[in-house]
Short mmCIF file of C-alpha atoms and ligand atoms in Angstrom, two decimals:
data_model
loop_
_atom_site.label_atom_id
_atom_site.label_comp_id
_atom_site.label_asym_id
_atom_site.label_seq_id
_atom_site.Cartn_x
_atom_site.Cartn_y
_atom_site.Cartn_z
CA MET A 1 27.44 -1.75 2.36
CA SER A 2 29.73 1.25 2.82
CA GLY A 3 28.52 4.35 4.68
CA CYS A 4 27.38 6.04 1.49
CA GLY A 5 26.40 2.91 -0.43
CA LEU A 6 22.82 3.88 -1.15
CA ARG A 7 23.70 7.44 -2.04
CA ALA A 8 26.49 6.17 -4.26
CA ARG A 9 23.99 3.99 -6.05
CA ALA A 10 21.60 6.90 -6.45
CA PHE A 11 24.42 8.91 -7.93
CA ALA A 12 25.44 5.99 -10.10
CA ALA A 13 21.89 5.94 -11.41
CA LEU A 14 22.17 9.64 -12.14
CA SER A 15 25.52 9.46 -13.88
CA HIS A 16 24.26 6.48 -15.89
CA LYS A 17 21.68 8.96 -17.15
CA GLY A 18 24.53 11.12 -18.44
CA GLY A 19 22.28 12.08 -21.33
CA ILE A 20 20.30 14.29 -18.99
CA SER A 21 22.99 16.88 -18.49
CA THR A 22 24.96 16.37 -21.71
CA PRO A 23 22.53 15.39 -24.46
CA PRO A 24 24.20 13.66 -27.42
CA LYS A 25 24.13 15.61 -30.67
CA LEU A 26 21.10 14.92 -32.87
CA SER A 27 21.70 15.06 -36.58
CA ALA A 28 18.83 15.53 -39.01
CA LEU A 29 15.74 17.56 -38.14
CA ASN A 30 13.20 14.85 -38.99
CA PRO A 31 10.09 14.52 -36.74
CA LEU A 32 11.62 11.71 -34.65
CA THR A 33 14.78 13.65 -33.81
CA LEU A 34 12.70 16.70 -33.03
CA TYR A 35 10.68 14.56 -30.61
CA ALA A 36 13.86 13.10 -29.09
CA ARG A 37 15.38 16.54 -28.66
CA GLY A 38 12.18 17.76 -27.02
CA VAL A 39 12.25 14.79 -24.63
CA GLN A 40 15.81 15.57 -23.62
CA GLN A 41 15.06 19.23 -23.07
CA VAL A 42 12.10 18.41 -20.87
CA ARG A 43 14.18 15.93 -18.86
CA THR A 44 16.67 18.65 -17.97
CA ARG A 45 13.95 20.66 -16.22
CA ALA A 46 13.60 18.52 -13.08
CA GLY A 47 11.97 21.45 -11.31
CA SER A 48 8.81 21.22 -13.39
CA ARG A 49 8.56 17.48 -13.99
CA THR A 50 5.71 15.33 -12.75
CA LYS A 51 7.13 11.79 -13.08
CA PHE A 52 10.62 10.63 -12.23
CA LEU A 53 11.34 7.36 -14.00
CA LEU A 54 14.26 4.96 -13.92
CA GLU A 55 15.33 2.61 -16.70
CA GLU A 56 14.83 -1.15 -16.37
CA SER A 57 18.62 -1.41 -16.29
CA GLU A 58 18.58 0.74 -13.15
CA LEU A 59 16.58 -1.74 -11.05
CA PRO A 60 18.29 -2.22 -7.68
CA ARG A 61 20.49 -5.35 -7.78
CA HIS A 62 20.40 -5.91 -3.98
CA TRP A 63 17.91 -5.79 -1.16
CA TYR A 64 18.95 -3.54 1.73
CA ASN A 65 19.08 -5.15 5.18
CA ILE A 66 18.52 -2.55 7.90
CA ARG A 67 19.71 -4.96 10.61
CA SER A 68 23.26 -4.09 9.65
CA ASP A 69 22.68 -0.46 10.68
CA MET A 70 20.21 -0.66 13.59
CA PRO A 71 21.37 0.94 16.84
CA THR A 72 19.68 -1.79 18.92
CA ALA A 73 19.87 -5.44 17.88
CA LEU A 74 16.60 -7.32 17.37
CA GLN A 75 15.55 -9.57 20.23
CA PRO A 76 15.34 -13.25 19.27
CA VAL A 77 12.18 -15.01 18.15
CA LEU A 78 11.33 -17.64 20.78
CA HIS A 79 10.01 -21.19 20.69
CA PRO A 80 6.74 -21.08 22.68
CA GLY A 81 7.37 -24.52 24.20
CA THR A 82 10.95 -24.02 25.41
CA GLY A 83 11.20 -20.22 25.63
CA GLN A 84 14.52 -20.59 23.74
CA PRO A 85 15.43 -18.79 20.49
CA VAL A 86 14.14 -20.70 17.45
CA GLY A 87 16.73 -22.18 15.11
CA PRO A 88 16.66 -22.95 11.39
CA ASP A 89 15.42 -26.50 12.06
CA ASP A 90 12.32 -25.18 13.82
CA LEU A 91 11.45 -23.09 10.78
CA ALA A 92 12.39 -25.60 8.07
CA PRO A 93 8.94 -27.26 7.87
CA LEU A 94 7.43 -23.89 6.94
CA PHE A 95 10.07 -21.98 4.93
CA PRO A 96 12.87 -22.69 2.43
CA MET A 97 16.43 -22.42 3.81
CA GLU A 98 17.30 -19.42 1.67
CA LEU A 99 14.49 -17.38 3.28
CA ILE A 100 15.40 -18.64 6.77
CA GLY A 101 18.94 -17.40 6.07
CA GLN A 102 17.61 -14.00 5.03
CA GLU A 103 15.42 -13.88 8.14
CA VAL A 104 18.47 -14.00 10.42
CA SER A 105 21.05 -12.34 8.16
CA GLU A 106 22.98 -9.29 9.31
CA GLU A 107 24.60 -8.70 5.91
CA ALA A 108 23.98 -5.17 4.66
CA GLU A 109 23.04 -6.29 1.16
CA ILE A 110 21.55 -9.45 -0.30
CA ALA A 111 21.79 -10.02 -4.05
CA ILE A 112 18.49 -10.25 -5.96
CA PRO A 113 18.50 -13.38 -8.17
CA GLU A 114 18.43 -12.72 -11.94
CA GLU A 115 15.20 -14.73 -12.32
CA VAL A 116 13.50 -12.43 -9.78
CA LEU A 117 14.84 -9.30 -11.51
CA GLU A 118 13.40 -10.57 -14.79
CA ILE A 119 9.92 -10.81 -13.28
CA TYR A 120 10.32 -7.50 -11.40
CA SER A 121 10.99 -5.86 -14.75
CA LEU A 122 7.33 -6.48 -15.74
CA TRP A 123 6.45 -3.44 -13.60
CA ARG A 124 9.62 -2.14 -11.90
CA PRO A 125 11.12 0.41 -11.56
CA THR A 126 7.85 2.03 -10.47
CA PRO A 127 7.24 5.76 -10.99
CA LEU A 128 7.84 8.51 -8.47
CA TYR A 129 5.45 11.45 -8.86
CA ARG A 130 5.57 15.07 -7.78
CA ALA A 131 2.01 15.72 -6.55
CA TRP A 132 1.69 19.17 -8.12
CA ARG A 133 -2.10 19.02 -8.32
CA LEU A 134 -2.56 17.80 -4.76
CA GLU A 135 -0.26 20.57 -3.53
CA ALA A 136 -2.37 23.11 -5.44
CA ALA A 137 -5.63 21.60 -4.19
CA ILE A 138 -4.63 22.03 -0.55
CA GLY A 139 -2.66 25.23 -1.13
CA THR A 140 0.41 23.98 0.72
CA ARG A 141 3.90 25.49 0.66
CA SER A 142 5.35 21.98 1.07
CA ARG A 143 6.54 19.75 -1.77
CA ILE A 144 4.83 16.37 -1.93
CA PHE A 145 6.23 13.31 -3.75
CA TYR A 146 4.80 9.80 -3.89
CA LYS A 147 6.12 6.44 -5.00
CA TYR A 148 3.39 4.52 -6.81
CA GLU A 149 3.36 0.74 -6.29
CA GLY A 150 -0.10 0.25 -7.81
CA VAL A 151 1.41 -0.32 -11.28
CA SER A 152 2.25 -3.97 -10.51
CA PRO A 153 -0.05 -6.57 -12.14
CA PRO A 154 -1.88 -7.35 -8.86
CA GLY A 155 -2.04 -3.62 -8.05
CA SER A 156 0.18 -3.19 -4.98
CA HIS A 157 3.68 -3.54 -3.53
CA LYS A 158 3.00 -7.15 -2.47
CA PRO A 159 4.57 -8.94 -5.48
CA ASN A 160 7.97 -7.45 -4.54
CA THR A 161 8.17 -10.24 -1.97
CA ALA A 162 5.72 -12.75 -3.48
CA VAL A 163 8.02 -13.30 -6.46
CA PRO A 164 11.22 -14.05 -4.51
CA GLN A 165 9.30 -16.18 -2.00
CA ALA A 166 7.81 -18.30 -4.81
CA PHE A 167 11.23 -18.42 -6.50
CA TYR A 168 13.15 -19.74 -3.46
CA ASN A 169 10.42 -22.27 -2.64
CA LYS A 170 10.43 -23.65 -6.17
CA LYS A 171 14.25 -23.77 -6.17
CA GLU A 172 14.20 -25.86 -2.98
CA GLY A 173 11.61 -28.31 -4.30
CA ARG A 174 8.30 -27.16 -2.82
CA THR A 175 5.36 -27.45 -5.24
CA ARG A 176 2.63 -25.66 -3.29
CA LEU A 177 2.31 -22.56 -1.04
CA ALA A 178 -0.37 -21.76 1.55
CA THR A 179 -1.08 -18.26 2.72
CA GLU A 180 -3.57 -15.86 4.29
CA THR A 181 -4.87 -12.62 2.81
CA GLY A 182 -6.71 -9.65 4.32
CA ALA A 183 -8.02 -7.30 1.66
CA GLY A 184 -6.93 -9.70 -1.07
CA GLN A 185 -3.88 -7.79 -2.30
CA TRP A 186 -1.43 -10.29 -0.85
CA GLY A 187 -3.46 -13.30 -2.04
CA SER A 188 -3.52 -11.81 -5.54
CA ALA A 189 0.22 -11.14 -5.44
CA LEU A 190 1.12 -14.65 -4.30
CA SER A 191 -1.22 -16.34 -6.78
CA PHE A 192 0.32 -14.17 -9.54
CA ALA A 193 3.86 -15.11 -8.45
CA CYS A 194 3.00 -18.83 -8.14
CA LYS A 195 1.42 -18.81 -11.60
CA LEU A 196 4.50 -17.26 -13.22
CA ILE A 197 6.94 -19.45 -11.32
CA GLY A 198 4.95 -22.69 -11.53
CA LEU A 199 3.62 -23.51 -8.04
CA GLU A 200 0.17 -24.36 -6.70
CA CYS A 201 -1.29 -21.85 -4.25
CA LYS A 202 -3.96 -21.98 -1.53
CA VAL A 203 -5.31 -18.72 -0.09
CA TYR A 204 -7.25 -18.33 3.18
CA MET A 205 -9.04 -14.98 2.79
CA VAL A 206 -10.39 -13.12 5.86
CA ARG A 207 -14.16 -13.64 5.65
CA VAL A 208 -15.22 -9.99 5.85
CA SER A 209 -12.95 -9.09 2.93
CA TYR A 210 -13.99 -12.24 1.03
CA GLU A 211 -17.54 -10.91 1.18
CA GLN A 212 -16.65 -7.21 0.59
CA LYS A 213 -14.32 -7.85 -2.36
CA PRO A 214 -15.64 -10.52 -4.75
CA ALA A 215 -13.51 -9.16 -7.61
CA ARG A 216 -10.31 -9.90 -5.65
CA ARG A 217 -11.52 -13.51 -5.28
CA SER A 218 -11.92 -13.77 -9.05
CA MET A 219 -8.50 -12.26 -9.63
CA ILE A 220 -6.92 -14.84 -7.31
CA LYS A 221 -8.77 -17.62 -9.18
CA ALA A 222 -7.73 -16.17 -12.55
CA TRP A 223 -4.11 -16.76 -11.53
CA GLY A 224 -5.00 -20.35 -10.69
CA ALA A 225 -5.06 -20.36 -6.88
CA GLU A 226 -7.61 -22.06 -4.66
CA ILE A 227 -9.35 -19.66 -2.25
CA VAL A 228 -11.57 -20.16 0.85
CA PRO A 229 -13.06 -17.70 3.35
CA SER A 230 -11.41 -17.78 6.79
CA PRO A 231 -12.29 -19.00 9.36
CA SER A 232 -13.01 -22.13 7.30
CA GLU A 233 -14.10 -25.69 8.06
CA GLN A 234 -10.91 -26.96 6.39
CA THR A 235 -8.54 -26.61 9.35
CA GLN A 236 -8.68 -27.32 13.08
CA SER A 237 -7.96 -23.66 13.84
CA GLY A 238 -10.82 -22.51 11.62
CA ARG A 239 -13.27 -25.06 13.06
CA ALA A 240 -12.34 -24.04 16.64
CA ILE A 241 -13.15 -20.38 15.93
CA LEU A 242 -16.39 -21.22 14.09
CA SER A 243 -17.64 -23.42 16.91
CA GLU A 244 -17.37 -20.46 19.33
CA HIS A 245 -18.14 -17.62 16.90
CA PRO A 246 -20.13 -18.93 13.91
CA ASP A 247 -20.41 -15.36 12.53
CA SER A 248 -16.74 -14.45 13.01
CA PRO A 249 -15.69 -11.81 10.43
CA GLY A 250 -12.24 -13.38 10.57
CA SER A 251 -8.93 -11.60 11.03
CA LEU A 252 -5.43 -11.88 9.66
CA GLY A 253 -4.40 -13.63 12.89
CA ILE A 254 -7.00 -16.38 12.30
CA ALA A 255 -6.21 -16.76 8.59
CA ILE A 256 -2.49 -17.07 9.39
CA SER A 257 -3.27 -19.96 11.78
CA GLU A 258 -5.16 -21.74 9.00
CA ALA A 259 -2.39 -21.28 6.42
CA VAL A 260 0.37 -22.33 8.86
CA GLU A 261 -1.62 -25.45 9.81
CA ASP A 262 -2.13 -26.29 6.13
CA ALA A 263 1.60 -25.93 5.38
CA ALA A 264 2.75 -27.79 8.50
CA GLY A 265 0.53 -30.75 7.57
CA ARG A 266 1.94 -31.35 4.05
CA ASP A 267 5.50 -32.04 2.86
CA ASP A 268 4.90 -30.49 -0.55
CA THR A 269 3.66 -27.20 0.95
CA ALA A 270 5.44 -24.22 2.49
CA TYR A 271 3.89 -21.26 4.26
CA SER A 272 4.23 -17.80 2.81
CA LEU A 273 3.62 -14.58 4.75
CA GLY A 274 2.99 -11.25 3.04
CA SER A 275 4.33 -8.96 5.76
CA VAL A 276 5.86 -8.76 9.29
CA LEU A 277 8.87 -11.07 8.84
CA ASN A 278 12.39 -9.69 8.31
CA HIS A 279 12.82 -11.27 4.88
CA VAL A 280 9.52 -9.81 3.65
CA LEU A 281 10.52 -6.28 4.68
CA LEU A 282 13.94 -6.88 3.13
CA HIS A 283 12.43 -7.70 -0.27
CA GLN A 284 10.35 -4.53 -0.19
CA THR A 285 13.43 -2.29 0.04
CA VAL A 286 13.55 -2.09 -3.75
CA ILE A 287 10.87 0.60 -3.27
CA GLY A 288 12.98 2.90 -1.12
CA GLN A 289 16.19 2.35 -3.09
CA GLU A 290 14.45 3.38 -6.29
CA ALA A 291 12.78 6.33 -4.55
CA PHE A 292 16.18 7.43 -3.22
CA ALA A 293 17.57 7.62 -6.78
CA GLN A 294 14.37 9.22 -8.11
CA MET A 295 14.44 11.94 -5.44
CA GLU A 296 17.98 12.68 -6.58
CA LEU A 297 16.64 13.03 -10.14
CA ALA A 298 14.08 15.47 -8.77
CA GLY A 299 16.87 17.41 -7.08
CA ALA A 300 15.20 16.89 -3.69
CA PHE A 301 15.58 14.92 -0.47
CA PRO A 302 12.62 14.19 1.83
CA ASP A 303 12.53 15.57 5.34
CA VAL A 304 9.37 13.55 6.01
CA VAL A 305 8.83 9.92 4.88
CA ILE A 306 5.36 8.41 5.32
CA GLY A 307 3.68 5.03 4.83
CA CYS A 308 0.68 3.09 6.07
CA VAL A 309 1.30 0.15 8.39
CA GLY A 310 -0.51 -3.17 8.57
CA GLY A 311 2.26 -5.68 9.24
CA GLY A 312 4.67 -3.01 8.06
CA SER A 313 6.12 -4.18 4.74
CA ASN A 314 5.30 -1.30 2.35
CA PHE A 315 6.22 1.26 4.99
CA ALA A 316 9.55 -0.45 5.66
CA GLY A 317 10.17 -0.88 1.94
CA LEU A 318 10.01 2.84 1.33
CA ALA A 319 11.34 4.07 4.66
CA PHE A 320 14.30 1.82 5.57
CA PRO A 321 16.82 3.26 3.07
CA PHE A 322 15.92 6.70 4.50
CA VAL A 323 15.96 5.48 8.13
CA ARG A 324 19.51 4.43 7.40
CA GLU A 325 20.33 8.06 6.61
CA LYS A 326 18.59 9.08 9.83
CA ILE A 327 20.71 6.63 11.82
CA ALA A 328 23.75 8.22 10.15
CA GLY A 329 22.68 11.62 11.49
CA ARG A 330 20.38 13.15 8.87
CA GLU A 331 17.21 14.79 10.19
CA ILE A 332 14.17 12.97 8.80
CA ASP A 333 10.71 12.58 10.31
CA VAL A 334 9.54 9.01 9.61
CA LEU A 335 5.80 8.56 10.12
CA ALA A 336 3.84 5.29 10.23
CA CYS A 337 0.05 5.64 9.70
CA GLU A 338 -2.40 3.10 11.12
CA PRO A 339 -6.17 2.80 11.65
CA ALA A 340 -7.66 3.92 14.98
CA ALA A 341 -9.60 0.61 14.92
CA CYS A 342 -6.31 -1.33 15.06
CA PRO A 343 -3.82 1.04 16.73
CA THR A 344 -0.95 -1.39 17.17
CA LEU A 345 1.95 1.08 17.23
CA THR A 346 0.19 3.98 18.93
CA ARG A 347 -1.53 2.01 21.71
CA GLY A 348 -0.27 -1.59 21.66
CA LEU A 349 2.38 -3.05 23.99
CA PHE A 350 5.90 -4.02 22.97
CA ALA A 351 5.82 -7.65 24.05
CA TYR A 352 6.41 -11.22 23.01
CA ASP A 353 3.30 -12.49 21.26
CA PHE A 354 2.16 -15.09 18.76
CA GLY A 355 1.89 -13.99 15.15
CA ASP A 356 -1.45 -15.78 14.81
CA THR A 357 -4.62 -16.36 16.78
CA GLY A 358 -4.25 -20.15 17.01
CA LYS A 359 -0.82 -19.87 18.70
CA LEU A 360 0.93 -21.95 16.03
CA THR A 361 3.75 -19.50 15.28
CA PRO A 362 6.85 -18.75 17.36
CA LEU A 363 6.80 -15.83 19.84
CA VAL A 364 7.76 -12.59 18.18
CA PRO A 365 8.99 -9.39 19.94
CA MET A 366 6.71 -6.69 18.54
CA HIS A 367 4.06 -4.08 19.25
CA THR A 368 0.84 -6.04 19.69
CA LEU A 369 -2.79 -5.74 20.69
CA GLY A 370 -2.91 -9.43 21.69
CA HIS A 371 -3.14 -12.43 19.37
CA ASP A 372 -6.86 -13.02 19.85
CA PHE A 373 -7.78 -9.39 19.11
CA VAL A 374 -10.23 -9.23 16.19
CA PRO A 375 -10.23 -5.68 14.78
CA ALA A 376 -13.52 -4.06 13.74
CA PRO A 377 -14.34 -4.80 10.08
CA ILE A 378 -13.01 -1.50 8.69
CA HIS A 379 -12.47 -1.28 4.93
CA ALA A 380 -8.68 -1.15 5.08
CA GLY A 381 -8.62 -4.93 5.48
CA GLY A 382 -4.85 -5.10 4.98
CA LEU A 383 -4.31 -3.02 8.14
CA ARG A 384 -6.38 -5.31 10.39
CA TYR A 385 -3.47 -7.14 12.07
CA HIS A 386 -2.82 -7.35 15.82
CA GLY A 387 0.97 -7.03 15.51
CA VAL A 388 3.63 -5.12 13.58
CA ALA A 389 6.98 -6.23 12.17
CA PRO A 390 9.67 -6.62 14.88
CA LEU A 391 12.08 -4.47 12.81
CA ILE A 392 9.61 -1.57 12.84
CA SER A 393 8.67 -2.13 16.49
CA GLN A 394 12.32 -1.90 17.53
CA LEU A 395 12.89 1.26 15.47
CA VAL A 396 9.80 2.83 17.09
CA ARG A 397 11.22 1.96 20.51
CA ASP A 398 14.50 3.57 19.51
CA GLY A 399 12.70 6.79 18.55
CA LEU A 400 13.59 6.55 14.85
CA ILE A 401 9.98 6.10 13.70
CA ARG A 402 6.80 7.68 15.08
CA ALA A 403 3.18 6.64 14.51
CA GLU A 404 -0.30 8.18 14.24
CA ALA A 405 -3.76 6.57 14.03
CA TYR A 406 -6.75 7.81 11.99
CA THR A 407 -10.45 6.98 11.70
CA GLN A 408 -11.84 5.79 8.38
CA ASN A 409 -14.13 8.66 7.33
CA ASP A 410 -11.20 11.09 7.55
CA VAL A 411 -9.05 8.64 5.61
CA PHE A 412 -11.65 8.25 2.84
CA ALA A 413 -12.10 12.04 2.62
CA SER A 414 -8.36 12.33 1.96
CA ALA A 415 -8.53 9.47 -0.57
CA VAL A 416 -11.27 11.27 -2.52
CA LEU A 417 -9.35 14.56 -2.41
CA PHE A 418 -6.29 12.74 -3.76
CA ALA A 419 -8.27 10.99 -6.52
CA GLY A 420 -9.78 14.33 -7.50
CA SER A 421 -6.40 16.00 -7.89
CA GLU A 422 -3.84 13.31 -8.81
CA GLY A 423 -6.36 11.05 -10.56
CA ILE A 424 -5.31 7.76 -8.94
CA LEU A 425 -7.92 6.06 -6.81
CA PRO A 426 -6.00 4.77 -3.80
CA ALA A 427 -6.48 1.51 -1.90
CA PRO A 428 -8.05 2.24 1.52
CA GLU A 429 -4.81 1.08 3.18
CA ALA A 430 -2.68 3.47 1.12
CA ALA A 431 -5.16 6.27 1.83
CA HIS A 432 -3.89 6.25 5.44
CA ALA A 433 -0.51 7.44 4.12
CA ILE A 434 -2.25 10.14 2.06
CA HIS A 435 -4.13 11.28 5.15
CA GLY A 436 -0.90 11.35 7.16
CA THR A 437 0.74 13.42 4.41
CA LEU A 438 -2.09 15.95 4.47
CA GLN A 439 -1.79 16.25 8.27
CA VAL A 440 1.96 16.91 8.03
CA ALA A 441 1.52 19.46 5.22
CA LYS A 442 -1.24 21.24 7.16
CA ALA A 443 0.82 21.41 10.36
CA ALA A 444 3.80 22.77 8.40
CA ASP A 445 1.62 25.43 6.74
CA GLU A 446 0.19 26.45 10.11
CA ALA A 447 3.70 26.77 11.51
CA GLY A 448 4.78 28.79 8.46
CA GLU A 449 7.20 26.02 7.48
CA GLU A 450 7.93 24.17 4.26
CA ARG A 451 8.54 20.43 4.07
CA THR A 452 9.57 17.96 1.40
CA ILE A 453 7.26 15.00 1.98
CA LEU A 454 7.60 11.56 0.39
CA PHE A 455 4.90 8.95 0.86
CA ASN A 456 4.22 5.46 -0.40
CA LEU A 457 1.08 4.96 -2.45
CA SER A 458 1.15 1.22 -1.86
CA GLY A 459 -1.73 0.22 -4.15
CA HIS A 460 -4.73 1.26 -6.20
CA GLY A 461 -8.29 0.84 -4.99
CA HIS A 462 -9.98 -0.50 -8.14
CA PHE A 463 -11.24 -3.54 -6.27
CA ASP A 464 -12.32 -1.51 -3.25
CA MET A 465 -15.21 0.37 -4.83
CA ALA A 466 -17.75 -1.11 -2.38
CA ALA A 467 -15.81 0.69 0.35
CA TYR A 468 -16.05 3.95 -1.58
CA ASP A 469 -19.80 3.30 -2.16
CA ASN A 470 -20.28 2.93 1.59
CA TYR A 471 -18.30 6.09 2.24
CA PHE A 472 -20.40 8.09 -0.25
CA ALA A 473 -23.59 6.66 1.29
CA GLY A 474 -22.45 7.82 4.75
CA LYS A 475 -22.37 4.22 5.96
CA LEU A 476 -18.80 4.03 7.25
CA GLU A 477 -18.51 3.79 11.01
CA ASP A 478 -15.63 5.58 12.73
CA VAL A 479 -14.35 2.94 15.11
CA ALA A 480 -11.65 3.72 17.63
CA LEU A 481 -10.55 0.78 19.75
CA ASP A 482 -12.36 0.75 23.06
CA GLU A 483 -10.14 0.77 26.21
CA ASP A 484 -11.97 -2.21 27.81
CA GLU A 485 -11.64 -4.34 24.69
CA MET A 486 -7.96 -3.47 24.50
CA GLU A 487 -7.42 -4.51 28.11
CA ARG A 488 -9.30 -7.75 27.48
CA ALA A 489 -7.30 -8.57 24.36
CA LEU A 490 -3.97 -7.82 26.02
CA ARG A 491 -4.76 -10.35 28.75
CA ALA A 492 -3.99 -13.01 26.12
CA ILE A 493 -0.27 -12.22 26.39
CA GLU A 494 -0.07 -12.45 30.19
CA GLY A 495 2.41 -15.12 31.18
CA LEU A 496 4.36 -14.98 27.93
CA PRO A 497 8.09 -14.07 28.14
CA THR A 498 8.84 -10.34 28.40
CA PRO A 499 11.35 -8.67 26.08
CA ALA A 500 14.39 -6.94 27.57
C1 PLP B 1 -2.39 -1.72 -0.76
C2 PLP B 1 -1.92 -2.18 0.57
N1 PLP B 1 -1.19 -1.35 1.32
C3 PLP B 1 -0.75 -1.71 2.54
C4 PLP B 1 -1.06 -2.95 3.08
C5 PLP B 1 -0.58 -3.28 4.46
O1 PLP B 1 0.39 -4.25 4.51
P1 PLP B 1 1.88 -3.90 4.90
O2 PLP B 1 1.83 -3.11 6.17
O3 PLP B 1 2.57 -5.18 5.04
O4 PLP B 1 2.43 -3.09 3.78
C6 PLP B 1 -1.81 -3.85 2.34
C7 PLP B 1 -2.11 -5.19 2.89
O5 PLP B 1 -2.88 -5.94 2.39
C8 PLP B 1 -2.26 -3.46 1.05
O6 PLP B 1 -3.00 -4.28 0.32
#
């Protein structure tokens, strides 16, 4: 993509909306034309608008690949047996070739298949909001915008990648997908995508979330998938954990081992991951491309971009098109928000580590807390992962992204403040981004400065009400990872190759 490709597209979106600046003449003064004229007049006043919407025809046609612009190349993923970079053949038992190609691609843009665009159009483009009421509630001088991904059928950003993953697998002849899920958002998204595209789906759901979120289980079943709590008795990895820790709350690392084992053992089945991998982050860039055009509609450009980070996909999806501008010289503060109970970016090591607890995946260069680290059972289940996407890890190393960690009572207080002003009840994961936004706005106010802040509201919290109940009852524990436990967990990566 050319130097100004994204901006050009944002402008193309604007000029396509030529009606905004030069409304066509309306003839008769019947009620409908009066309404239409009113709509056009309101649309000209970007300064007072709340929602910035794009047409279906303005859906991005490509995913944006940040690898083409990164100042430092990614280090290779290694085969744990040989220590050599993995090749397509190593990955073929788990993924379709098209996704393997995307995983290693350095092309700036990858075309989104028409069939995927058709399904995206069920909920995309998603709205961008100006948070007028939140700004008033906290009395900030800053302008706050948020991109809302909770309008998708499963309620989060996750189907942005679930749909293309299901599509490519079906195209290459797989009939079944196996996956893990933390809070249940990813499991819901993949079961939704498999249902629409016509694949079977098996979901290993982290036990603590399986118990905390029964409604997510039902949603996954409603879309026809099979679901079991992880660790389960159905795989060797699950049985090994249960024999040592019969009460294990589970973790994403354990559930990934189970799903990988399931997929590796059956020809008809591929593995599908909801975050971390390059192709997953790539698919999520529809979020940031739309937001880029919508900020143009609002007549604004963010000087702070914020998202929560589990494996990193929603954060990357919003942030990467803006990080690209930062690489090109624009000043933007890009902030990743994580839980203090699982502080991968703020306290983890940049190292080669396994993506799962059972050591079935290749070695990935990333910030990690160690593959056998089991985070405390905080309510933001989707952020309980020991690693972070290599793309984000490298950009943190290069100083293009910074990170902060928060404890859960503070995060829930911000979620309730947000719900009370903007109305939307956020997922506990997304509430980390809200909390980060409030910290940035507060610091700016204290310094007598004004910021334009854009954050990703990655999902709604309608299936997380037990977490809110616990918060209101004062039952949430503020867990910050203990230094001794961190040292213990990091011992698991001793002896593994070290990145350059
Ligand atoms: C609503 C929501 N936001 C964020 C996340 C974190 O995942 P990622 O960092 O890949 O966006 C999850 C994961 O389950 C989620 O459900």
